[in-house]
XYZ file of C-alpha atoms in Angstrom:
676
model
C 74.031 126.156 51.262
C 72.850 128.789 53.727
C 73.238 132.513 53.959
C 73.702 134.527 57.118
C 70.597 136.148 58.542
C 71.042 139.944 58.584
C 68.868 140.048 61.684
C 70.771 137.361 63.645
C 71.067 138.255 67.378
C 74.597 138.637 68.723
C 75.629 138.397 72.391
C 77.491 141.460 73.682
C 79.741 141.706 76.743
C 76.999 142.273 79.324
C 74.914 139.330 78.213
C 72.328 141.260 76.249
C 71.454 140.702 72.572
C 71.584 143.197 69.747
C 70.563 142.946 66.094
C 73.345 143.791 63.661
C 72.670 144.946 60.101
C 75.063 143.969 57.319
C 76.443 147.523 57.263
C 77.604 147.202 60.841
C 75.053 149.525 62.433
C 73.162 148.167 65.392
C 69.508 148.960 64.847
C 66.212 147.319 64.128
C 65.024 146.749 60.545
C 63.178 149.761 59.211
C 65.636 152.273 60.661
C 64.655 152.351 64.366
C 67.628 152.574 66.763
C 67.341 151.412 70.360
C 69.238 153.263 73.134
C 69.465 152.602 76.848
C 69.807 155.158 79.613
C 73.581 155.414 79.044
C 73.120 156.109 75.342
C 74.315 152.640 74.329
C 72.498 150.421 71.862
C 70.293 147.696 73.188
C 67.672 145.332 71.847
C 64.228 144.564 73.151
C 64.109 143.052 76.616
C 61.834 140.402 75.163
C 64.780 138.781 73.379
C 66.931 138.324 76.471
C 67.845 134.782 77.269
C 67.375 133.447 73.756
C 70.117 131.960 71.676
C 70.394 131.038 68.000
C 68.658 127.696 68.391
C 65.693 128.849 70.498
C 62.258 129.321 68.918
C 61.538 133.042 68.917
C 58.052 134.388 69.490
C 57.146 136.455 66.415
C 56.166 139.519 68.423
C 59.576 139.597 70.130
C 61.117 140.820 66.881
C 58.940 143.873 67.343
C 59.586 144.387 71.074
C 56.177 142.944 72.019
C 56.375 140.335 74.821
C 54.290 137.188 74.751
C 51.796 138.579 77.266
C 50.899 141.380 74.805
C 51.675 144.223 77.276
C 53.980 147.031 76.177
C 57.253 147.481 78.058
C 58.749 150.735 79.196
C 59.967 152.776 76.273
C 57.673 151.037 73.782
C 54.288 151.964 72.347
C 51.293 149.644 72.036
C 52.634 148.208 68.766
C 55.957 147.313 70.347
C 57.844 150.091 68.541
C 60.480 152.096 70.365
C 59.543 155.648 71.184
C 62.478 157.999 70.547
C 62.831 161.753 70.141
C 65.339 161.130 67.334
C 62.874 159.122 65.242
C 63.281 159.762 61.531
C 60.552 161.433 59.573
C 58.001 159.365 57.747
C 59.399 159.989 54.301
C 62.751 158.480 55.184
C 61.116 155.501 56.843
C 58.922 154.952 53.807
C 61.944 155.001 51.537
C 63.761 152.470 53.711
C 60.698 150.243 53.839
C 60.389 150.318 50.064
C 64.087 149.495 49.762
C 63.599 146.494 52.063
C 60.631 145.289 50.021
C 62.544 145.664 46.766
C 65.468 143.709 48.169
C 63.167 140.911 49.277
C 61.429 140.901 45.902
C 64.823 140.672 44.181
C 65.647 137.604 46.258
C 62.421 135.932 45.132
C 63.198 136.884 41.549
C 66.594 135.162 41.802
C 64.915 132.050 43.204
C 62.447 131.940 40.297
C 65.302 132.344 37.840
C 67.087 129.370 39.366
C 63.873 127.323 39.173
C 63.723 128.158 35.483
C 60.828 128.311 33.048
C 59.757 124.985 31.680
C 57.391 122.060 32.041
C 55.897 123.163 35.359
C 54.896 126.613 34.073
C 53.412 125.115 30.905
C 51.339 122.674 32.922
C 50.097 125.525 35.083
C 49.511 127.570 31.922
C 46.990 125.079 30.537
C 45.245 124.501 33.874
C 44.720 128.214 34.529
C 43.901 128.645 30.850
C 40.917 126.329 31.272
C 39.674 128.508 34.135
C 40.079 131.651 32.014
C 38.386 129.900 29.104
C 35.386 129.274 31.371
C 35.120 133.027 31.978
C 35.037 133.690 28.237
C 32.402 130.993 27.751
C 30.227 132.475 30.515
C 30.201 135.889 28.843
C 29.153 134.467 25.462
C 26.603 132.040 26.916
C 24.553 134.992 28.131
C 24.085 136.437 24.658
C 23.552 133.107 22.939
C 20.898 131.624 25.233
C 19.067 134.890 25.911
C 16.646 134.795 22.926
C 15.948 131.064 23.222
C 15.587 131.054 27.022
C 13.203 134.008 27.040
C 11.120 132.442 24.265
C 11.089 128.995 25.873
C 9.999 130.399 29.241
C 7.455 132.835 27.789
C 9.187 135.854 29.272
C 7.206 139.063 28.661
C 8.911 142.087 27.172
C 9.083 143.704 30.608
C 11.344 140.879 31.838
C 13.455 140.547 28.721
C 17.099 141.530 29.044
C 17.369 140.762 32.755
C 19.465 137.676 32.062
C 22.382 139.665 30.643
C 22.364 142.193 33.471
C 21.952 139.684 36.309
C 24.896 137.559 35.170
C 27.210 140.573 34.983
C 26.050 141.723 38.416
C 26.931 138.293 39.786
C 30.349 138.460 38.142
C 30.908 141.935 39.594
C 30.199 140.766 43.142
C 32.229 137.602 42.612
C 35.274 139.492 41.321
C 35.504 141.666 44.415
C 34.713 138.844 46.854
C 37.013 136.127 45.478
C 39.837 138.556 44.663
C 39.963 139.848 48.239
C 39.580 136.375 49.727
C 42.503 135.051 47.662
C 44.825 137.422 49.529
C 43.728 135.848 52.805
C 43.301 132.107 52.223
C 45.301 131.499 49.047
C 45.013 131.596 45.255
C 44.438 127.902 44.633
C 41.795 127.326 47.277
C 39.735 130.378 46.285
C 39.941 129.591 42.576
C 38.945 125.975 43.199
C 35.883 126.971 45.234
C 34.889 129.739 42.804
C 35.083 127.419 39.787
C 33.119 124.732 41.649
C 30.338 127.234 42.384
C 30.252 128.217 38.720
C 30.144 124.632 37.469
C 27.440 123.511 39.897
C 25.015 126.357 39.198
C 25.707 126.252 35.450
C 24.571 122.631 35.347
C 21.632 123.348 37.620
C 20.450 126.252 35.452
C 20.066 123.956 32.457
C 17.385 121.925 34.240
C 15.277 124.535 36.055
C 12.033 125.549 34.300
C 11.012 128.871 35.850
C 12.622 132.057 34.567
C 13.109 133.435 38.083
C 14.951 130.313 39.224
C 16.955 130.334 36.014
C 18.045 133.930 36.678
C 19.004 133.006 40.245
C 21.168 130.079 39.096
C 22.882 132.133 36.389
C 23.581 134.927 38.901
C 25.281 132.455 41.264
C 27.095 130.938 38.300
C 28.352 134.429 37.432
C 29.306 134.990 41.067
C 31.520 131.904 40.899
C 33.183 132.645 37.564
C 33.729 136.249 38.696
C 36.727 134.992 40.662
C 38.508 133.563 37.609
C 40.177 136.667 36.160
C 41.161 138.331 39.502
C 42.865 135.116 40.665
C 44.220 133.516 37.493
C 46.526 136.375 36.471
C 48.079 137.038 39.924
C 48.359 133.273 40.440
C 50.266 132.687 37.198
C 52.363 135.860 37.572
C 53.750 134.587 40.882
C 55.231 131.548 39.130
C 57.002 133.593 36.429
C 60.353 135.335 36.360
C 60.386 138.982 35.343
C 61.690 138.485 31.793
C 58.956 135.919 31.051
C 55.995 137.568 32.764
C 54.652 139.975 30.143
C 54.866 137.533 27.253
C 53.367 134.527 29.009
C 50.566 136.445 30.717
C 49.646 137.675 27.235
C 49.651 134.126 25.873
C 47.378 133.169 28.761
C 44.863 135.783 27.570
C 44.333 133.706 24.430
C 42.260 131.234 26.430
C 39.560 133.873 26.841
C 39.412 134.073 23.050
C 39.342 130.267 22.850
C 36.391 130.305 25.246
C 34.523 132.669 22.936
C 35.277 130.515 19.902
C 34.175 127.378 21.773
C 30.890 128.984 22.844
C 30.183 130.321 19.325
C 30.913 126.970 17.712
C 28.783 125.019 20.203
C 25.898 127.487 19.813
C 26.097 127.147 16.031
C 26.118 123.353 16.254
C 23.499 122.858 18.987
C 20.958 125.648 19.523
C 19.326 125.784 16.045
C 18.729 122.029 16.180
C 15.465 122.194 18.074
C 14.982 118.465 17.565
C 17.756 117.837 20.112
C 15.272 118.038 22.945
C 12.868 115.987 25.011
C 9.851 116.650 27.187
C 8.118 115.014 30.128
C 4.518 115.963 29.598
C 3.756 119.632 29.159
C 5.402 120.692 32.422
C 9.037 119.833 31.711
C 10.784 120.846 28.499
C 14.480 120.321 27.781
C 15.257 122.116 24.546
C 18.493 122.376 22.605
C 19.602 125.608 24.278
C 19.696 123.721 27.586
C 21.989 121.138 26.014
C 24.196 124.054 24.983
C 24.324 125.309 28.592
C 25.478 121.874 29.791
C 28.180 121.650 27.121
C 29.444 125.124 28.024
C 29.963 124.032 31.636
C 32.471 121.341 30.612
C 35.571 123.643 30.537
C 34.790 124.653 34.122
C 34.572 121.009 35.217
C 37.915 120.258 33.558
C 39.475 123.257 35.303
C 38.211 122.133 38.720
C 39.645 118.643 38.258
C 43.015 119.961 37.034
C 43.295 122.552 39.812
C 43.432 119.807 42.435
C 46.834 118.731 41.071
C 48.647 122.076 41.116
C 50.234 123.709 44.200
C 49.552 126.983 45.951
C 51.568 130.062 44.984
C 54.960 130.036 46.785
C 54.893 133.832 46.846
C 51.648 133.695 48.821
C 53.155 131.142 51.228
C 56.115 133.450 51.846
C 53.774 136.379 52.429
C 51.974 134.284 55.067
C 55.269 133.250 56.684
C 54.901 129.595 55.634
C 58.486 129.244 54.414
C 58.572 125.452 54.618
C 55.546 125.135 52.333
C 57.039 127.738 49.995
C 60.310 125.826 49.811
C 58.481 122.605 48.929
C 56.631 124.298 46.054
C 59.768 126.016 44.779
C 61.639 122.728 44.919
C 58.813 121.059 42.994
C 59.056 123.745 40.299
C 62.827 123.400 40.140
C 62.869 119.601 40.029
C 60.061 119.382 37.437
C 61.814 121.815 35.108
C 65.246 120.245 35.610
C 63.952 116.732 34.867
C 62.344 118.021 31.675
C 65.709 119.516 30.674
C 67.520 116.251 31.331
C 69.312 117.600 34.419
C 67.636 115.688 37.295
C 70.827 115.742 39.359
C 70.808 119.534 39.676
C 70.063 120.483 43.307
C 67.824 123.355 44.447
C 69.920 125.460 46.842
C 67.697 128.301 47.997
C 66.072 126.848 51.131
C 67.875 129.276 53.439
C 66.996 132.203 51.170
C 63.334 131.281 51.527
C 63.593 131.361 55.333
C 65.476 134.656 55.329
C 62.996 136.124 52.897
C 59.983 135.153 54.968
C 61.398 136.293 58.307
C 62.844 139.526 56.931
C 59.577 140.398 55.263
C 57.506 139.958 58.421
C 59.985 141.879 60.600
C 60.546 144.762 58.225
C 56.898 145.316 57.452
C 55.772 144.904 61.055
C 58.201 147.464 62.466
C 57.518 150.129 59.857
C 53.817 149.494 59.255
C 52.281 152.266 61.341
C 54.571 154.952 59.954
C 54.364 153.983 56.285
C 50.790 152.780 55.965
C 49.260 156.149 55.140
C 51.760 156.915 52.365
C 51.394 153.397 50.957
C 47.620 153.654 50.883
C 47.744 157.036 49.168
C 50.095 155.632 46.528
C 47.931 152.526 46.020
C 44.723 154.563 45.948
C 46.069 156.865 43.247
C 47.043 153.954 41.027
C 43.827 152.077 41.795
C 41.724 155.048 40.692
C 43.639 155.264 37.409
C 43.354 151.524 36.865
C 39.647 151.550 37.672
C 39.082 154.331 35.132
C 40.925 152.381 32.426
C 39.099 149.130 33.264
C 35.738 150.922 33.292
C 36.196 152.811 30.021
C 37.622 149.845 28.116
C 34.844 147.563 29.357
C 32.110 150.135 28.748
C 33.189 150.594 25.150
C 33.857 146.897 24.493
C 30.717 145.380 26.014
C 28.531 148.257 24.863
C 29.622 147.855 21.259
C 29.466 144.062 21.605
C 25.741 144.446 22.311
C 25.243 147.180 19.737
C 26.993 145.420 16.821
C 24.849 142.234 16.781
C 21.649 144.176 17.399
C 22.443 146.559 14.559
C 23.115 143.580 12.283
C 19.844 142.001 13.437
C 18.081 145.319 12.822
C 19.458 145.391 9.273
C 18.307 141.809 8.773
C 14.844 142.668 10.100
C 14.555 145.604 7.719
C 15.528 143.383 4.820
C 13.127 140.668 6.018
C 10.281 143.178 6.324
C 10.966 144.460 2.824
C 10.206 140.976 1.471
C 6.837 140.571 3.212
C 3.961 139.277 1.102
C 0.573 140.949 1.484
C -2.828 139.431 0.673
C -5.950 141.621 0.640
C -9.632 140.697 0.451
C -8.985 137.025 -0.202
C -11.676 134.319 0.241
C -10.633 130.708 0.716
C -13.143 127.838 1.216
C -12.707 124.104 1.933
C -8.916 124.262 1.762
C -6.371 122.356 3.854
C -3.307 124.259 5.053
C -0.610 121.721 6.012
C 2.512 123.731 5.193
C 4.386 126.675 6.677
C 3.228 130.242 6.120
C 6.010 132.778 6.613
C 6.420 136.548 6.482
C 2.914 137.326 5.294
C 0.136 139.824 6.046
C -3.493 138.876 5.354
C -6.007 141.754 5.471
C -9.822 141.490 5.243
C -9.636 137.798 4.418
C -12.458 135.276 4.730
C -11.739 131.626 5.517
C -14.706 129.217 5.409
C -14.604 125.482 6.267
C -10.775 125.524 6.075
C -8.497 123.116 7.893
C -5.160 124.191 9.415
C -3.406 120.900 10.245
C 0.216 120.254 11.426
C 1.376 123.609 10.195
C 3.500 126.527 11.328
C 2.874 130.231 11.191
C 6.082 132.271 11.228
C 5.787 136.061 11.264
C 2.256 135.922 9.853
C -0.337 138.558 10.741
C -4.071 138.320 10.065
C -5.878 141.674 10.209
C -9.675 142.121 10.167
C -10.147 138.575 8.905
C -12.953 136.077 9.539
C -12.604 132.364 10.259
C -15.935 130.521 10.004
C -16.324 126.851 10.870
C -12.514 126.343 10.618
C -10.553 123.506 12.193
C -7.117 124.107 13.787
C -5.077 121.022 14.736
C -1.394 120.958 15.850
C -0.691 124.549 14.852
C 2.463 126.341 16.098
C 3.041 130.062 15.821
C 6.077 132.298 16.268
C 5.797 136.040 15.847
C 2.255 135.663 14.510
C -0.881 137.555 15.526
C -4.606 137.708 14.819
C -5.631 141.378 15.019
C -9.323 142.328 15.130
C -10.313 138.952 13.722
C -13.525 136.945 14.217
C -13.698 133.205 14.935
C -17.158 131.699 14.460
C -17.778 128.055 15.398
C -14.039 127.309 15.165
C -12.409 124.287 16.778
C -8.853 124.432 18.226
C -6.972 121.284 19.227
C -3.299 121.094 20.361
C -2.424 124.626 19.292
C -0.576 127.493 20.977
C -3.165 130.080 19.933
C -4.279 131.864 23.091
C -5.336 135.306 24.267
C -1.845 136.722 23.703
C -2.145 135.903 19.987
C -5.770 137.052 19.650
C -5.365 140.824 19.816
C -8.755 142.542 19.813
C -10.356 139.459 18.284
C -13.821 137.941 18.908
C -14.375 134.252 19.571
C -17.969 133.106 19.010
C -19.207 129.563 19.725
C -15.643 128.242 19.447
C -13.793 125.736 21.647
C -10.155 125.137 22.632
C -8.897 121.658 23.612
C -5.467 120.500 24.868
C -3.736 123.773 24.141
C 0.043 123.685 24.050
C 1.587 125.163 27.177
C 4.732 127.221 27.191
C 6.275 129.038 24.273
C 7.009 127.015 21.197
C 10.503 126.734 19.760
C 10.335 125.483 16.223
C 11.665 126.179 12.726
C 14.734 124.009 12.531
C 16.075 125.843 9.487
C 16.529 129.177 11.252
C 19.004 130.972 9.045
C 19.197 134.050 11.295
C 20.325 131.942 14.287
C 23.113 130.351 12.287
C 24.149 133.774 11.020
C 24.313 135.383 14.488
C 26.559 132.605 15.840
C 28.763 132.743 12.777
C 29.185 136.509 13.117
C 30.214 136.127 16.764
C 32.599 133.363 15.760
C 34.276 135.671 13.216
C 34.431 138.549 15.706
C 36.096 136.351 18.313
C 38.515 134.827 15.837
C 39.545 138.332 14.733
C 41.347 138.883 18.045
C 43.888 136.140 17.270
C 46.334 138.447 15.392
C 46.096 141.014 18.193
C 46.791 138.333 20.789
C 49.893 137.161 18.969
C 51.212 140.692 18.436
C 50.654 141.713 22.052
C 52.364 138.571 23.377
C 55.436 139.037 21.193
C 55.783 142.799 21.786
C 54.607 143.143 25.393
C 58.150 143.092 26.819
C 59.649 145.022 23.914
C 57.530 148.148 23.500
C 56.135 148.163 27.047
C 52.768 147.659 28.692
C 51.686 151.292 28.789
C 52.474 152.053 25.156
C 50.483 149.027 24.067
C 47.614 149.830 26.439
C 47.243 153.475 25.475
C 47.911 152.908 21.780
C 45.411 150.076 21.519
C 42.628 152.005 23.249
C 43.189 155.148 21.176
C 43.222 153.164 17.912
C 40.076 151.306 19.000
C 38.355 154.619 19.660
C 39.397 155.984 16.270
C 38.159 152.842 14.507
C 34.671 153.502 15.897
C 34.324 156.504 13.600
C 34.352 154.196 10.576
C 31.008 152.835 11.745
C 29.427 155.773 9.934
C 30.056 153.816 6.736
C 28.436 150.608 8.046
C 25.306 150.504 5.909
C 25.287 146.771 5.193
C 25.748 143.521 7.068
C 29.127 142.768 5.504
C 30.470 146.225 6.357
C 29.288 145.981 9.976
C 30.891 142.554 10.345
C 34.176 143.917 9.016
C 34.020 146.789 11.517
C 33.290 144.353 14.340
C 36.357 142.278 13.449
C 38.558 145.379 13.147
C 37.458 146.739 16.512
C 37.972 143.414 18.295
C 41.401 142.968 16.734
C 42.556 146.410 17.881
C 41.109 146.301 21.383
C 42.499 142.918 22.455
C 46.015 144.328 22.954
C 44.594 146.796 25.474
C 42.929 143.977 27.419
C 46.132 141.946 27.524
C 48.239 144.924 28.597
C 45.757 145.870 31.293
C 45.791 142.345 32.743
C 49.593 142.373 32.909
C 49.851 145.877 34.421
C 47.245 145.114 37.087
C 48.967 141.874 38.104
C 52.358 143.594 38.382
C 51.328 146.860 40.026
C 49.991 145.566 43.343
C 52.049 143.952 46.112
C 51.393 140.314 46.979
C 49.191 141.011 49.991
C 46.874 143.243 47.918
C 47.245 141.791 44.441
C 44.040 139.749 44.465
C 42.034 142.503 46.154
C 43.224 145.168 43.721
C 42.633 142.972 40.686
C 39.200 141.988 42.012
C 38.156 145.605 42.529
C 39.255 146.612 39.025
C 37.515 143.613 37.478
C 34.366 144.461 39.444
C 34.441 147.920 37.839
C 34.782 146.147 34.502
C 31.578 144.170 35.073
C 29.726 147.248 36.325
C 30.673 148.988 33.086
C 29.437 145.929 31.163
C 26.000 146.252 32.797
C 25.797 149.973 32.017
C 27.098 149.401 28.493
C 24.448 146.752 27.821
C 21.652 149.003 29.062
C 22.769 152.232 27.384
C 23.910 150.904 24.023
C 21.056 148.397 23.825
C 18.495 151.179 24.190
C 19.983 153.073 21.236
C 19.688 150.290 18.639
C 17.612 151.423 15.688
C 17.338 154.978 17.006
C 20.601 156.714 16.149
C 24.172 155.937 15.185
C 25.705 159.174 16.399
C 25.378 158.678 20.164
C 26.849 155.136 20.382
C 29.727 156.015 18.055
C 30.655 159.251 19.828
C 30.181 157.723 23.281
C 32.362 154.684 22.546
C 35.068 156.761 20.868
C 35.208 159.292 23.700
C 35.471 156.794 26.549
C 38.045 154.647 24.750
C 40.345 157.534 23.829
C 39.950 159.085 27.298
C 40.703 155.783 29.022
C 43.759 155.261 26.833
C 45.169 158.655 27.819
C 44.648 157.848 31.499
C 46.363 154.493 30.972
C 49.491 156.242 29.716
C 49.836 157.907 33.142
C 50.058 154.613 35.017
C 53.452 153.536 36.408
C 55.537 151.478 34.008
C 55.745 147.942 35.432
C 57.904 146.349 32.743
C 61.004 146.198 34.959
C 59.161 145.476 38.198
C 59.755 142.486 40.405
C 56.728 141.172 42.301
C 56.654 143.094 45.583
């Protein structure tokens, strides 16, 4: 069933064509009226001689002939020059009315297609891509200690891994988001996820820290396109009444990614026996196995993405109405078959054509007059959105770094309080074949002792003497020999080198077959298990907030949830003053995560709904890039304050969160919006 085209040319008495609007006025879309010398209406000369069945050159709708040269009475854009031209404000209002009408038509089409099996299939496919983004964020924190230890990274290079990955994600968000508005959502997401998967796998095999950083940066660059594409992509398949709720449910996959990464880290990384080596040059430890496992969601997403179609809204924006109709028909037929109504026919083919043609004509004719006002409007909202994204990310990622480090600092203080000290001891002809841990030996004398197949963990020898001692297969972690003397000592297959011998003297001693690289040992590392478990609890704590935000997103509104969540998150930071123990800090971490997740979900929905189709990916990418920039700054600033003071991190996080929430309340309400 077709509908009449409101811009259908009609033949008048003298053989010329005019365009007739539904209200009976003869004028071009956008409000421009064409007059000839006698004051009578006429259309562009470029349309003369065409009938309803002829193929019409796209520029002829705008008065631009095929040769590209302007005709008399037209400017270089093909627009009619008239002294009675309306002012820009009126033209902008008419253009917005045209866009809203076109968006309403698309909304009606999506309502006829229904919400069912097709959307749920797309939900899980895009969810896997979003899950990969969550995994990537947590991988950084989990592999950082092990990777830096395994690759013998000095203190000057420590911490670069976290920053470099976020920088890659920042660049990727802006690049892939903008590209998705040009070449399509599916194609960009597929390429971005492929880049992430390839370099994630590659990073698990490289040995040098510099090459590892390079691979993780490119991996971050790839996954940076996930969030800016996934939400606009899914939003364009949803009707208005379903959009807020189901975009919020989609956010749960980011939480699932965090839970997956925490669980895999807990199961894999502390098991240092899950490794192999090829000589002393190539080591593949358990943390590398963890990196491979964490790339699996990305691989699954890439495979699944090949089976889903491009966004029909993007096709219509590009003027590909036949492709859009095929996708819309696929949605309709899939949902109708699932409902047991396969005989129901999709009837909106003509609406798709009208929508595509009307959109290109209306926007083309009014572009030059309305562009400045549109950009000012978009820029104002983009600045507000960028502020909210930046403040929420700065507080979230900053505290995410600060919380675990504070817990680790508390653990270290407790560990140091249990240190055993030994002074002026003398041990002769003794064999050490067991682990020494958390000890300090001062002014000791060791004569004819044997240290065989043993481990030194957090052991410090100060001003001690080792005479005629034998060291065989000794591994050390966090252990030092300060101002010690080694006389006629023999070292075989140990990792004791100049970095461990601080201010020490070595006299008539020899070293043979020293272990290369940094040693990763101590299978029963309680602190590693504890860190992963704490992150697991913190991630799981967002589940109630996810459920609440999904159920209430369309009821109380996006802005109320966004502002309220950020303000409550900022207030909850003040309770950190009472965090004097591990259990209290863990509780505060869970409370903060549970309150802040509603703000993240609301912000994703608002950003996807606020921008028009041709700028949706670009706008989302820019805002997400600001998010990653804030993550880098948050890591650096909050990380430098661990163990120094509580006041600055607490006040800083509270201020930015409350301030960002107040700015968020001034954003336009998008709850009743159709996708423009």
